[in-house]
PDB file of N, CA and C in Angstrom:
ATOM      1  N   UNK A   1       0.838  -1.183   0.000  1.00  0.00           N
ATOM      2  CA  UNK A   1       0.000   0.000   0.000  1.00  0.00           C
ATOM      3  C   UNK A   1       0.882   1.246   0.000  1.00  0.00           C
ATOM      4  N   UNK A   2       0.466   2.248  -0.718  1.00  0.00           N
ATOM      5  CA  UNK A   2       1.237   3.478  -0.839  1.00  0.00           C
ATOM      6  C   UNK A   2       1.203   4.251   0.475  1.00  0.00           C
ATOM      7  N   UNK A   3       2.289   4.949   0.758  1.00  0.00           N
ATOM      8  CA  UNK A   3       2.362   5.746   1.975  1.00  0.00           C
ATOM      9  C   UNK A   3       1.509   7.003   1.850  1.00  0.00           C
ATOM     10  N   UNK A   4       1.227   7.410   0.631  1.00  0.00           N
ATOM     11  CA  UNK A   4       0.402   8.596   0.413  1.00  0.00           C
ATOM     12  C   UNK A   4      -0.711   8.234  -0.572  1.00  0.00           C
ATOM     13  N   UNK A   5      -1.912   8.607  -0.250  1.00  0.00           N
ATOM     14  CA  UNK A   5      -3.066   8.218  -1.067  1.00  0.00           C
ATOM     15  C   UNK A   5      -3.407   9.302  -2.081  1.00  0.00           C
ATOM     16  N   UNK A   6      -4.286   8.929  -3.018  1.00  0.00           N
ATOM     17  CA  UNK A   6      -4.757   9.890  -4.010  1.00  0.00           C
ATOM     18  C   UNK A   6      -5.471  11.049  -3.326  1.00  0.00           C
ATOM     19  N   UNK A   7      -6.245  10.733  -2.266  1.00  0.00           N
ATOM     20  CA  UNK A   7      -6.969  11.780  -1.552  1.00  0.00           C
ATOM     21  C   UNK A   7      -6.006  12.770  -0.899  1.00  0.00           C
ATOM     22  N   UNK A   8      -4.912  12.253  -0.351  1.00  0.00           N
ATOM     23  CA  UNK A   8      -3.914  13.136   0.251  1.00  0.00           C
ATOM     24  C   UNK A   8      -3.243  14.000  -0.803  1.00  0.00           C
ATOM     25  N   UNK A   9      -2.971  13.419  -1.972  1.00  0.00           N
ATOM     26  CA  UNK A   9      -2.393  14.205  -3.068  1.00  0.00           C
ATOM     27  C   UNK A   9      -3.377  15.272  -3.518  1.00  0.00           C
ATOM     28  N   UNK A  10      -4.641  14.939  -3.620  1.00  0.00           N
ATOM     29  CA  UNK A  10      -5.668  15.914  -4.005  1.00  0.00           C
ATOM     30  C   UNK A  10      -5.753  17.028  -2.964  1.00  0.00           C
ATOM     31  N   UNK A  11      -5.668  16.657  -1.698  1.00  0.00           N
ATOM     32  CA  UNK A  11      -5.698  17.654  -0.629  1.00  0.00           C
ATOM     33  C   UNK A  11      -4.480  18.584  -0.727  1.00  0.00           C
ATOM     34  N   UNK A  12      -3.301  18.016  -0.937  1.00  0.00           N
ATOM     35  CA  UNK A  12      -2.097  18.837  -1.098  1.00  0.00           C
ATOM     36  C   UNK A  12      -2.204  19.745  -2.311  1.00  0.00           C
ATOM     37  N   UNK A  13      -2.778  19.240  -3.395  1.00  0.00           N
ATOM     38  CA  UNK A  13      -2.962  20.052  -4.597  1.00  0.00           C
ATOM     39  C   UNK A  13      -3.901  21.227  -4.316  1.00  0.00           C
ATOM     40  N   UNK A  14      -4.987  20.960  -3.573  1.00  0.00           N
ATOM     41  CA  UNK A  14      -5.907  22.053  -3.221  1.00  0.00           C
ATOM     42  C   UNK A  14      -5.210  23.087  -2.349  1.00  0.00           C
ATOM     43  N   UNK A  15      -4.443  22.641  -1.363  1.00  0.00           N
ATOM     44  CA  UNK A  15      -3.720  23.577  -0.499  1.00  0.00           C
ATOM     45  C   UNK A  15      -2.714  24.410  -1.282  1.00  0.00           C
ATOM     46  N   UNK A  16      -2.112  23.778  -2.291  1.00  0.00           N
ATOM     47  CA  UNK A  16      -1.111  24.460  -3.124  1.00  0.00           C
ATOM     48  C   UNK A  16      -1.743  25.223  -4.274  1.00  0.00           C
ATOM     49  N   UNK A  17      -3.058  25.103  -4.382  1.00  0.00           N
ATOM     50  CA  UNK A  17      -3.808  25.756  -5.457  1.00  0.00           C
ATOM     51  C   UNK A  17      -3.302  25.316  -6.832  1.00  0.00           C
ATOM     52  N   UNK A  18      -3.067  24.007  -6.941  1.00  0.00           N
ATOM     53  CA  UNK A  18      -2.647  23.407  -8.202  1.00  0.00           C
ATOM     54  C   UNK A  18      -3.818  22.660  -8.815  1.00  0.00           C
ATOM     55  N   UNK A  19      -4.024  22.855 -10.084  1.00  0.00           N
ATOM     56  CA  UNK A  19      -5.057  22.115 -10.800  1.00  0.00           C
ATOM     57  C   UNK A  19      -4.422  20.840 -11.341  1.00  0.00           C
ATOM     58  N   UNK A  20      -4.880  19.690 -10.849  1.00  0.00           N
ATOM     59  CA  UNK A  20      -4.335  18.411 -11.305  1.00  0.00           C
ATOM     60  C   UNK A  20      -5.471  17.541 -11.823  1.00  0.00           C
ATOM     61  N   UNK A  21      -5.141  16.741 -12.819  1.00  0.00           N
ATOM     62  CA  UNK A  21      -6.129  15.835 -13.393  1.00  0.00           C
ATOM     63  C   UNK A  21      -6.163  14.544 -12.584  1.00  0.00           C
ATOM     64  N   UNK A  22      -7.150  13.702 -12.864  1.00  0.00           N
ATOM     65  CA  UNK A  22      -7.258  12.405 -12.187  1.00  0.00           C
ATOM     66  C   UNK A  22      -6.020  11.543 -12.474  1.00  0.00           C
ATOM     67  N   UNK A  23      -5.547  11.599 -13.704  1.00  0.00           N
ATOM     68  CA  UNK A  23      -4.356  10.817 -14.071  1.00  0.00           C
ATOM     69  C   UNK A  23      -3.131  11.325 -13.314  1.00  0.00           C
ATOM     70  N   UNK A  24      -3.029  12.656 -13.172  1.00  0.00           N
ATOM     71  CA  UNK A  24      -1.896  13.227 -12.438  1.00  0.00           C
ATOM     72  C   UNK A  24      -1.938  12.842 -10.968  1.00  0.00           C
ATOM     73  N   UNK A  25      -3.113  12.698 -10.387  1.00  0.00           N
ATOM     74  CA  UNK A  25      -3.228  12.275  -8.989  1.00  0.00           C
ATOM     75  C   UNK A  25      -2.568  10.917  -8.784  1.00  0.00           C
ATOM     76  N   UNK A  26      -2.840   9.986  -9.709  1.00  0.00           N
ATOM     77  CA  UNK A  26      -2.208   8.665  -9.613  1.00  0.00           C
ATOM     78  C   UNK A  26      -0.699   8.756  -9.779  1.00  0.00           C
ATOM     79  N   UNK A  27      -0.266   9.536 -10.767  1.00  0.00           N
ATOM     80  CA  UNK A  27       1.175   9.694 -11.026  1.00  0.00           C
ATOM     81  C   UNK A  27       1.874  10.319  -9.825  1.00  0.00           C
ATOM     82  N   UNK A  28       1.304  11.411  -9.322  1.00  0.00           N
ATOM     83  CA  UNK A  28       1.933  12.114  -8.206  1.00  0.00           C
ATOM     84  C   UNK A  28       1.931  11.270  -6.934  1.00  0.00           C
ATOM     85  N   UNK A  29       0.882  10.496  -6.719  1.00  0.00           N
ATOM     86  CA  UNK A  29       0.837   9.634  -5.535  1.00  0.00           C
ATOM     87  C   UNK A  29       1.997   8.646  -5.578  1.00  0.00           C
ATOM     88  N   UNK A  30       2.243   8.050  -6.727  1.00  0.00           N
ATOM     89  CA  UNK A  30       3.361   7.117  -6.857  1.00  0.00           C
ATOM     90  C   UNK A  30       4.699   7.799  -6.674  1.00  0.00           C
ATOM     91  N   UNK A  31       4.859   8.972  -7.278  1.00  0.00           N
ATOM     92  CA  UNK A  31       6.124   9.704  -7.169  1.00  0.00           C
ATOM     93  C   UNK A  31       6.381  10.156  -5.733  1.00  0.00           C
ATOM     94  N   UNK A  32       5.357  10.674  -5.078  1.00  0.00           N
ATOM     95  CA  UNK A  32       5.526  11.117  -3.696  1.00  0.00           C
ATOM     96  C   UNK A  32       5.816   9.941  -2.767  1.00  0.00           C
ATOM     97  N   UNK A  33       5.234   8.792  -3.067  1.00  0.00           N
ATOM     98  CA  UNK A  33       5.519   7.592  -2.277  1.00  0.00           C
ATOM     99  C   UNK A  33       6.995   7.218  -2.381  1.00  0.00           C
ATOM    100  N   UNK A  34       7.547   7.274  -3.581  1.00  0.00           N
ATOM    101  CA  UNK A  34       8.972   6.976  -3.773  1.00  0.00           C
ATOM    102  C   UNK A  34       9.829   7.982  -2.999  1.00  0.00           C
ATOM    103  N   UNK A  35       9.462   9.239  -3.047  1.00  0.00           N
ATOM    104  CA  UNK A  35      10.216  10.278  -2.330  1.00  0.00           C
ATOM    105  C   UNK A  35      10.151  10.036  -0.827  1.00  0.00           C
ATOM    106  N   UNK A  36       8.972   9.737  -0.306  1.00  0.00           N
ATOM    107  CA  UNK A  36       8.827   9.497   1.131  1.00  0.00           C
ATOM    108  C   UNK A  36       9.621   8.272   1.574  1.00  0.00           C
ATOM    109  N   UNK A  37       9.659   7.227   0.743  1.00  0.00           N
ATOM    110  CA  UNK A  37      10.460   6.046   1.073  1.00  0.00           C
ATOM    111  C   UNK A  37      11.949   6.391   1.110  1.00  0.00           C
ATOM    112  N   UNK A  38      12.405   7.216   0.170  1.00  0.00           N
ATOM    113  CA  UNK A  38      13.810   7.617   0.150  1.00  0.00           C
ATOM    114  C   UNK A  38      14.158   8.432   1.394  1.00  0.00           C
ATOM    115  N   UNK A  39      13.272   9.320   1.788  1.00  0.00           N
ATOM    116  CA  UNK A  39      13.501  10.121   2.994  1.00  0.00           C
ATOM    117  C   UNK A  39      13.527   9.219   4.219  1.00  0.00           C
ATOM    118  N   UNK A  40      12.663   8.220   4.270  1.00  0.00           N
ATOM    119  CA  UNK A  40      12.634   7.290   5.394  1.00  0.00           C
ATOM    120  C   UNK A  40      13.942   6.500   5.472  1.00  0.00           C
ATOM    121  N   UNK A  41      14.492   6.121   4.323  1.00  0.00           N
ATOM    122  CA  UNK A  41      15.775   5.394   4.325  1.00  0.00           C
ATOM    123  C   UNK A  41      16.898   6.269   4.857  1.00  0.00           C
ATOM    124  N   UNK A  42      16.880   7.534   4.510  1.00  0.00           N
ATOM    125  CA  UNK A  42      17.904   8.446   5.026  1.00  0.00           C
ATOM    126  C   UNK A  42      17.784   8.538   6.541  1.00  0.00           C
ATOM    127  N   UNK A  43      16.567   8.548   7.050  1.00  0.00           N
ATOM    128  CA  UNK A  43      16.351   8.624   8.485  1.00  0.00           C
ATOM    129  C   UNK A  43      16.814   7.394   9.233  1.00  0.00           C
ATOM    130  N   UNK A  44      16.999   6.273   8.538  1.00  0.00           N
ATOM    131  CA  UNK A  44      17.440   5.034   9.175  1.00  0.00           C
ATOM    132  C   UNK A  44      18.951   4.944   9.335  1.00  0.00           C
ATOM    133  N   UNK A  45      19.698   5.898   8.807  1.00  0.00           N
ATOM    134  CA  UNK A  45      21.152   5.870   8.882  1.00  0.00           C
ATOM    135  C   UNK A  45      21.586   5.913  10.342  1.00  0.00           C
ATOM    136  N   UNK A  46      22.530   5.056  10.688  1.00  0.00           N
ATOM    137  CA  UNK A  46      23.050   5.029  12.057  1.00  0.00           C
ATOM    138  C   UNK A  46      24.027   6.187  12.215  1.00  0.00           C
ATOM    139  N   UNK A  47      23.557   7.240  12.827  1.00  0.00           N
ATOM    140  CA  UNK A  47      24.391   8.429  12.949  1.00  0.00           C
ATOM    141  C   UNK A  47      24.585   8.845  14.402  1.00  0.00           C
ATOM    142  N   UNK A  48      24.407   7.926  15.330  1.00  0.00           N
ATOM    143  CA  UNK A  48      24.534   8.277  16.749  1.00  0.00           C
ATOM    144  C   UNK A  48      25.949   8.707  17.105  1.00  0.00           C
ATOM    145  N   UNK A  49      26.953   8.161  16.409  1.00  0.00           N
ATOM    146  CA  UNK A  49      28.335   8.490  16.736  1.00  0.00           C
ATOM    147  C   UNK A  49      28.883   9.642  15.893  1.00  0.00           C
ATOM    148  N   UNK A  50      28.052  10.261  15.077  1.00  0.00           N
ATOM    149  CA  UNK A  50      28.492  11.372  14.234  1.00  0.00           C
ATOM    150  C   UNK A  50      27.981  12.665  14.850  1.00  0.00           C
ATOM    151  N   UNK A  51      28.891  13.616  15.157  1.00  0.00           N
ATOM    152  CA  UNK A  51      28.441  14.872  15.760  1.00  0.00           C
ATOM    153  C   UNK A  51      27.665  15.717  14.746  1.00  0.00           C
ATOM    154  N   UNK A  52      26.689  16.493  15.207  1.00  0.00           N
ATOM    155  CA  UNK A  52      25.939  17.353  14.294  1.00  0.00           C
ATOM    156  C   UNK A  52      26.844  18.432  13.696  1.00  0.00           C
ATOM    157  N   UNK A  53      26.614  18.760  12.455  1.00  0.00           N
ATOM    158  CA  UNK A  53      27.391  19.801  11.776  1.00  0.00           C
ATOM    159  C   UNK A  53      26.454  20.724  11.027  1.00  0.00           C
ATOM    160  N   UNK A  54      26.906  21.935  10.800  1.00  0.00           N
ATOM    161  CA  UNK A  54      26.100  22.865  10.006  1.00  0.00           C
ATOM    162  C   UNK A  54      26.500  22.815   8.543  1.00  0.00           C
ATOM    163  N   UNK A  55      27.719  22.294   8.272  1.00  0.00           N
ATOM    164  CA  UNK A  55      28.198  22.189   6.894  1.00  0.00           C
ATOM    165  C   UNK A  55      28.897  20.845   6.719  1.00  0.00           C
ATOM    166  N   UNK A  56      28.883  20.348   5.504  1.00  0.00           N
ATOM    167  CA  UNK A  56      29.510  19.050   5.254  1.00  0.00           C
ATOM    168  C   UNK A  56      31.028  19.140   5.185  1.00  0.00           C
ATOM    169  N   UNK A  57      31.551  20.324   4.904  1.00  0.00           N
ATOM    170  CA  UNK A  57      33.005  20.526   4.870  1.00  0.00           C
ATOM    171  C   UNK A  57      33.340  21.707   5.777  1.00  0.00           C
ATOM    172  N   UNK A  58      34.543  21.711   6.358  1.00  0.00           N
ATOM    173  CA  UNK A  58      34.898  22.833   7.231  1.00  0.00           C
ATOM    174  C   UNK A  58      34.988  24.140   6.438  1.00  0.00           C
ATOM    175  N   UNK A  59      34.540  25.216   7.053  1.00  0.00           N
ATOM    176  CA  UNK A  59      34.592  26.522   6.407  1.00  0.00           C
ATOM    177  C   UNK A  59      35.744  27.332   6.961  1.00  0.00           C
ATOM    178  N   UNK A  60      36.365  28.101   6.103  1.00  0.00           N
ATOM    179  CA  UNK A  60      37.416  29.020   6.546  1.00  0.00           C
ATOM    180  C   UNK A  60      37.090  30.397   6.011  1.00  0.00           C
ATOM    181  N   UNK A  61      37.486  31.398   6.751  1.00  0.00           N
ATOM    182  CA  UNK A  61      37.258  32.773   6.336  1.00  0.00           C
ATOM    183  C   UNK A  61      38.242  33.127   5.233  1.00  0.00           C
ATOM    184  N   UNK A  62      37.737  33.556   4.099  1.00  0.00           N
ATOM    185  CA  UNK A  62      38.608  33.871   2.976  1.00  0.00           C
ATOM    186  C   UNK A  62      38.827  35.366   2.823  1.00  0.00           C
ATOM    187  N   UNK A  63      38.383  36.140   3.813  1.00  0.00           N
ATOM    188  CA  UNK A  63      38.557  37.575   3.755  1.00  0.00           C
ATOM    189  C   UNK A  63      39.896  37.975   4.356  1.00  0.00           C
ATOM    190  N   UNK A  64      40.446  39.052   3.861  1.00  0.00           N
ATOM    191  CA  UNK A  64      41.721  39.527   4.394  1.00  0.00           C
ATOM    192  C   UNK A  64      41.486  40.251   5.715  1.00  0.00           C
ATOM    193  N   UNK A  65      42.533  40.415   6.472  1.00  0.00           N
ATOM    194  CA  UNK A  65      42.455  41.173   7.715  1.00  0.00           C
ATOM    195  C   UNK A  65      42.222  42.647   7.390  1.00  0.00           C
ATOM    196  N   UNK A  66      41.480  43.344   8.245  1.00  0.00           N
ATOM    197  CA  UNK A  66      41.278  44.773   8.061  1.00  0.00           C
ATOM    198  C   UNK A  66      42.580  45.503   8.347  1.00  0.00           C
ATOM    199  N   UNK A  67      42.931  46.401   7.443  1.00  0.00           N
ATOM    200  CA  UNK A  67      44.148  47.190   7.602  1.00  0.00           C
ATOM    201  C   UNK A  67      43.758  48.656   7.499  1.00  0.00           C
ATOM    202  N   UNK A  68      44.120  49.424   8.505  1.00  0.00           N
ATOM    203  CA  UNK A  68      43.816  50.850   8.503  1.00  0.00           C
ATOM    204  C   UNK A  68      44.827  51.552   7.609  1.00  0.00           C
ATOM    205  N   UNK A  69      44.309  52.308   6.643  1.00  0.00           N
ATOM    206  CA  UNK A  69      45.183  53.086   5.756  1.00  0.00           C
ATOM    207  C   UNK A  69      44.670  54.509   5.732  1.00  0.00           C
ATOM    208  N   UNK A  70      45.496  55.408   5.287  1.00  0.00           N
ATOM    209  CA  UNK A  70      45.061  56.797   5.209  1.00  0.00           C
ATOM    210  C   UNK A  70      44.087  56.944   4.051  1.00  0.00           C
ATOM    211  N   UNK A  71      43.156  57.855   4.199  1.00  0.00           N
ATOM    212  CA  UNK A  71      42.169  58.062   3.144  1.00  0.00           C
ATOM    213  C   UNK A  71      42.164  59.520   2.730  1.00  0.00           C
ATOM    214  N   UNK A  72      41.339  59.829   1.772  1.00  0.00           N
ATOM    215  CA  UNK A  72      41.260  61.201   1.280  1.00  0.00           C
ATOM    216  C   UNK A  72      40.625  62.110   2.325  1.00  0.00           C
ATOM    217  N   UNK A  73      41.081  63.324   2.352  1.00  0.00           N
ATOM    218  CA  UNK A  73      40.404  64.315   3.186  1.00  0.00           C
ATOM    219  C   UNK A  73      39.127  64.734   2.463  1.00  0.00           C
ATOM    220  N   UNK A  74      38.266  65.421   3.177  1.00  0.00           N
ATOM    221  CA  UNK A  74      37.021  65.882   2.565  1.00  0.00           C
ATOM    222  C   UNK A  74      37.313  66.765   1.361  1.00  0.00           C
ATOM    223  N   UNK A  75      38.267  67.655   1.482  1.00  0.00           N
ATOM    224  CA  UNK A  75      38.604  68.563   0.393  1.00  0.00           C
ATOM    225  C   UNK A  75      39.153  67.801  -0.818  1.00  0.00           C
ATOM    226  N   UNK A  76      39.998  66.789  -0.567  1.00  0.00           N
ATOM    227  CA  UNK A  76      40.545  65.985  -1.668  1.00  0.00           C
ATOM    228  C   UNK A  76      39.442  65.199  -2.383  1.00  0.00           C
ATOM    229  N   UNK A  77      38.507  64.653  -1.614  1.00  0.00           N
ATOM    230  CA  UNK A  77      37.428  63.877  -2.210  1.00  0.00           C
ATOM    231  C   UNK A  77      36.513  64.761  -3.047  1.00  0.00           C
ATOM    232  N   UNK A  78      36.235  65.973  -2.580  1.00  0.00           N
ATOM    233  CA  UNK A  78      35.330  66.869  -3.296  1.00  0.00           C
ATOM    234  C   UNK A  78      36.019  67.662  -4.399  1.00  0.00           C
ATOM    235  N   UNK A  79      37.349  67.587  -4.484  1.00  0.00           N
ATOM    236  CA  UNK A  79      38.091  68.372  -5.465  1.00  0.00           C
ATOM    237  C   UNK A  79      37.687  68.045  -6.902  1.00  0.00           C
ATOM    238  N   UNK A  80      37.390  66.819  -7.207  1.00  0.00           N
ATOM    239  CA  UNK A  80      37.032  66.447  -8.572  1.00  0.00           C
ATOM    240  C   UNK A  80      35.540  66.423  -8.841  1.00  0.00           C
ATOM    241  N   UNK A  81      34.734  66.809  -7.873  1.00  0.00           N
ATOM    242  CA  UNK A  81      33.281  66.767  -8.043  1.00  0.00           C
ATOM    243  C   UNK A  81      32.821  67.859  -8.993  1.00  0.00           C
ATOM    244  N   UNK A  82      31.859  67.566  -9.880  1.00  0.00           N
ATOM    245  CA  UNK A  82      31.364  68.595 -10.785  1.00  0.00           C
ATOM    246  C   UNK A  82      30.561  69.674 -10.071  1.00  0.00           C
ATOM    247  N   UNK A  83      29.947  69.345  -8.916  1.00  0.00           N
ATOM    248  CA  UNK A  83      29.163  70.320  -8.178  1.00  0.00           C
ATOM    249  C   UNK A  83      29.197  69.951  -6.697  1.00  0.00           C
ATOM    250  N   UNK A  84      29.421  70.952  -5.840  1.00  0.00           N
ATOM    251  CA  UNK A  84      29.514  70.735  -4.395  1.00  0.00           C
ATOM    252  C   UNK A  84      28.576  71.707  -3.704  1.00  0.00           C
ATOM    253  N   UNK A  85      27.879  71.223  -2.657  1.00  0.00           N
ATOM    254  CA  UNK A  85      27.030  72.085  -1.847  1.00  0.00           C
ATOM    255  C   UNK A  85      27.140  71.620  -0.404  1.00  0.00           C
ATOM    256  N   UNK A  86      27.434  72.547   0.507  1.00  0.00           N
ATOM    257  CA  UNK A  86      27.540  72.268   1.937  1.00  0.00           C
ATOM    258  C   UNK A  86      28.509  71.120   2.214  1.00  0.00           C
ATOM    259  N   UNK A  87      29.669  71.153   1.610  1.00  0.00           N
ATOM    260  CA  UNK A  87      30.720  70.136   1.775  1.00  0.00           C
ATOM    261  C   UNK A  87      30.244  68.736   1.400  1.00  0.00           C
ATOM    262  N   UNK A  88      29.359  68.622   0.407  1.00  0.00           N
ATOM    263  CA  UNK A  88      28.858  67.337  -0.074  1.00  0.00           C
ATOM    264  C   UNK A  88      28.788  67.348  -1.593  1.00  0.00           C
ATOM    265  N   UNK A  89      28.774  66.141  -2.166  1.00  0.00           N
ATOM    266  CA  UNK A  89      28.544  66.025  -3.598  1.00  0.00           C
ATOM    267  C   UNK A  89      27.124  66.491  -3.886  1.00  0.00           C
ATOM    268  N   UNK A  90      26.951  67.319  -4.893  1.00  0.00           N
ATOM    269  CA  UNK A  90      25.604  67.742  -5.281  1.00  0.00           C
ATOM    270  C   UNK A  90      25.277  67.036  -6.582  1.00  0.00           C
ATOM    271  N   UNK A  91      24.133  66.323  -6.567  1.00  0.00           N
ATOM    272  CA  UNK A  91      23.725  65.563  -7.745  1.00  0.00           C
ATOM    273  C   UNK A  91      22.333  66.017  -8.153  1.00  0.00           C
ATOM    274  N   UNK A  92      21.983  65.826  -9.433  1.00  0.00           N
ATOM    275  CA  UNK A  92      20.643  66.232  -9.858  1.00  0.00           C
ATOM    276  C   UNK A  92      19.567  65.324  -9.281  1.00  0.00           C
ATOM    277  N   UNK A  93      18.399  65.894  -9.026  1.00  0.00           N
ATOM    278  CA  UNK A  93      17.268  65.120  -8.504  1.00  0.00           C
ATOM    279  C   UNK A  93      16.785  64.168  -9.602  1.00  0.00           C
ATOM    280  N   UNK A  94      16.510  62.913  -9.212  1.00  0.00           N
ATOM    281  CA  UNK A  94      16.035  61.947 -10.194  1.00  0.00           C
ATOM    282  C   UNK A  94      14.615  61.480  -9.902  1.00  0.00           C
ATOM    283  N   UNK A  95      14.084  61.797  -8.732  1.00  0.00           N
ATOM    284  CA  UNK A  95      12.721  61.414  -8.380  1.00  0.00           C
ATOM    285  C   UNK A  95      11.911  62.664  -8.080  1.00  0.00           C
ATOM    286  N   UNK A  96      10.628  62.610  -8.424  1.00  0.00           N
ATOM    287  CA  UNK A  96       9.735  63.725  -8.083  1.00  0.00           C
ATOM    288  C   UNK A  96       9.396  63.650  -6.613  1.00  0.00           C
ATOM    289  N   UNK A  97       8.891  64.733  -6.077  1.00  0.00           N
ATOM    290  CA  UNK A  97       8.486  64.773  -4.678  1.00  0.00           C
ATOM    291  C   UNK A  97       7.346  63.810  -4.408  1.00  0.00           C
ATOM    292  N   UNK A  98       6.470  63.560  -5.388  1.00  0.00           N
ATOM    293  CA  UNK A  98       5.317  62.691  -5.207  1.00  0.00           C
ATOM    294  C   UNK A  98       5.694  61.232  -5.134  1.00  0.00           C
ATOM    295  N   UNK A  99       6.854  60.861  -5.638  1.00  0.00           N
ATOM    296  CA  UNK A  99       7.247  59.449  -5.705  1.00  0.00           C
ATOM    297  C   UNK A  99       7.641  58.889  -4.425  1.00  0.00           C
TER     298      UNK A  99
END
């Protein structure tokens, strides 16, 4: 006997708002049964001696260390700006007030 019935597949289809035909109900019931059996087999694995992990391989940080370096002064940064207002870059408005 299948682990999932046609009625259960129809119920899942209704919950998912999927339109399925009668033939698809039979097909999906068989496919879902195979999937549920595969999941059940995975659950049978003897893993009591294996510690839980969040990843299958160890992760390492690939980012470089932060290094403090000197940066541009405000005047140097604004020196090449096409327009400056109140010690800031001035750019044209791109959105209307109503937006």
